Amino acid sequence: MKERLQQWRERIGAFWGRFSNKQRMLIGATTAFLIIAMSLFIYIASRPNYVPLFSGNLSEVDVAQIKQELDASGYQGQYQIQGNNVLVPEKDKYNLAADLTAKGIPKGDGVRLDIFSQNIGMGMTDRQFDVVERDAMQTQLADLLKTVDGVRDAKVVLTMPTKEVFIRPDAEASKATASIVVDVEPGKQLEAPQINALYNLVSKSVPNLPKENIVIMNQYSEMLEPQTDNGDVYALDQYEKQRKIKKDIEMDIQRNLQNMLGTILGRDKVFVYTYVKLNFDKTQREENLVEPVDKQNNEGIIISAEKIQETYSGKGAQAGGTAGTGQTQIPGYPGAAGTGDGQYEKTEDRVNREVNRVKQNIVGQPYKIDDITINVGVEPPDPTKPASLTPDTQNRIQQLLGNVVRASLSSQGTQFTQQQINDRISVFPQAFSGKQQVAQPANNMWRNIAIYGGIGLVVIAGIIAFILVRRRRNQEEEEEVLQAPPLEVPELEYADEGEEAIVRKQLEKLAKQRPEEFVGLLRTWLADE
């Protein structure tokens, strides 16, 4: 057994001695890398996947109850507590949750509304009932506030108005008040919409509780004031939105002009800067129009028509008396005693027509371009001579930019003269000191990571393939040496018995008894030389 182990040790030593120092270092580094990678993989794969035992934010009391029950059931050391969450292995989650729920855990740290569905006793006084009801409302309201994104926990204190028999003139005495402390998650900040949502939830959940009677603060004693539409937070938010819109429009125009002029003149020969003035006034108007159905004849549809005709014919006595002799009569006018002959005819057409009644609610666009300025720097063909940029080229560039300015200002409905368009454009020759990089809308971080990761995998695969090929080649050479006939070394006689003669005898003996080791030794000497 010892001889076989010695043979294997000598073979391994001979095999390892065939490699140079660089090859040994490469093999050692690759082996260490594979061992570390495999160890990490086995460690990560063998670790249990911890998940929250109960979803939602638990209170400190809930965590303490769960911990106490798990320790009592012999599950100690197999769970983790992170903040207000209890983490257990995923394979044990549902069994543990079912067992704890059957025992009524977690019970919570307050009275809930479901207490009224239970037998709370017939001897409860009105004062006791009010206390239980208020505590239940506080607990339910705290649970409701925890559902808001960013709120980890909440404490609520309500002051309910006293019910009185007589009506008091002071209306404030009949309103409730609320004091709330919210525990915000680390790294998060409640925005204006979330703060307003908290105030609305509390105000709508408690009777007779106006928003001005609510006080909300975070765990850092910072007041969370409600934000109105005209508040500073709203104004800042609108400023950021308008600034982003303005910047996006400027960058779009600048990028398009840069690409177009760069294609014509060269990427490194032109630079474009655009400034845009926007109008963010939002207009809304209502129009009630009445239009004829038949626009050609300007008439509506006849819905009813009526024609009335009246005729009269009669013969009476002649006028009597002396003309103009009465006190109330006009001198020379015939007397009024008679009527004489008379005829009467009347024709009337009544036509009712229906017209189109159009009601329009027109909302103007929230922003439009009031003014635009475009400045273009062009590198002359000869950077040392700005005059080498011909006026003809400048005029063509200015004409092309004029179309862009005219199209951008078309929403105003005003016709601009050519001089007004040219005043908004500036084209000047300028020698550039460096290359202009056109802004790109997106980065290629993930693509670079994928490329470098692929290169790394290819390099590792190449190293592994080189080691395998090298090992197979060495095995083939070793088999050839073992299958070769034993080397016959003739007996040599030496006159002197010095050190060289002793070394030669040892080599001769090694070549006869162990030819494979002798060949490996020769290869090592040749490699070192």
PDB file of C-alpha atoms in Angstrom, residues 227-235:
ATOM      1  CA  GLN A 227     -51.082  71.843   0.893  1.00  0.00           C
ATOM      2  CA  THR A 228     -53.631  73.845  -1.056  1.00  0.00           C
ATOM      3  CA  ASP A 229     -53.666  74.481  -4.778  1.00  0.00           C
ATOM      4  CA  ASN A 230     -52.074  77.890  -4.235  1.00  0.00           C
ATOM      5  CA  GLY A 231     -49.453  76.667  -1.765  1.00  0.00           C
ATOM      6  CA  ASP A 232     -45.712  76.894  -2.172  1.00  0.00           C
ATOM      7  CA  VAL A 233     -45.388  73.168  -2.765  1.00  0.00           C
ATOM      8  CA  TYR A 234     -47.888  73.329  -5.607  1.00  0.00           C
ATOM      9  CA  ALA A 235     -46.107  76.337  -7.120  1.00  0.00           C
TER      10      ALA A 235
END
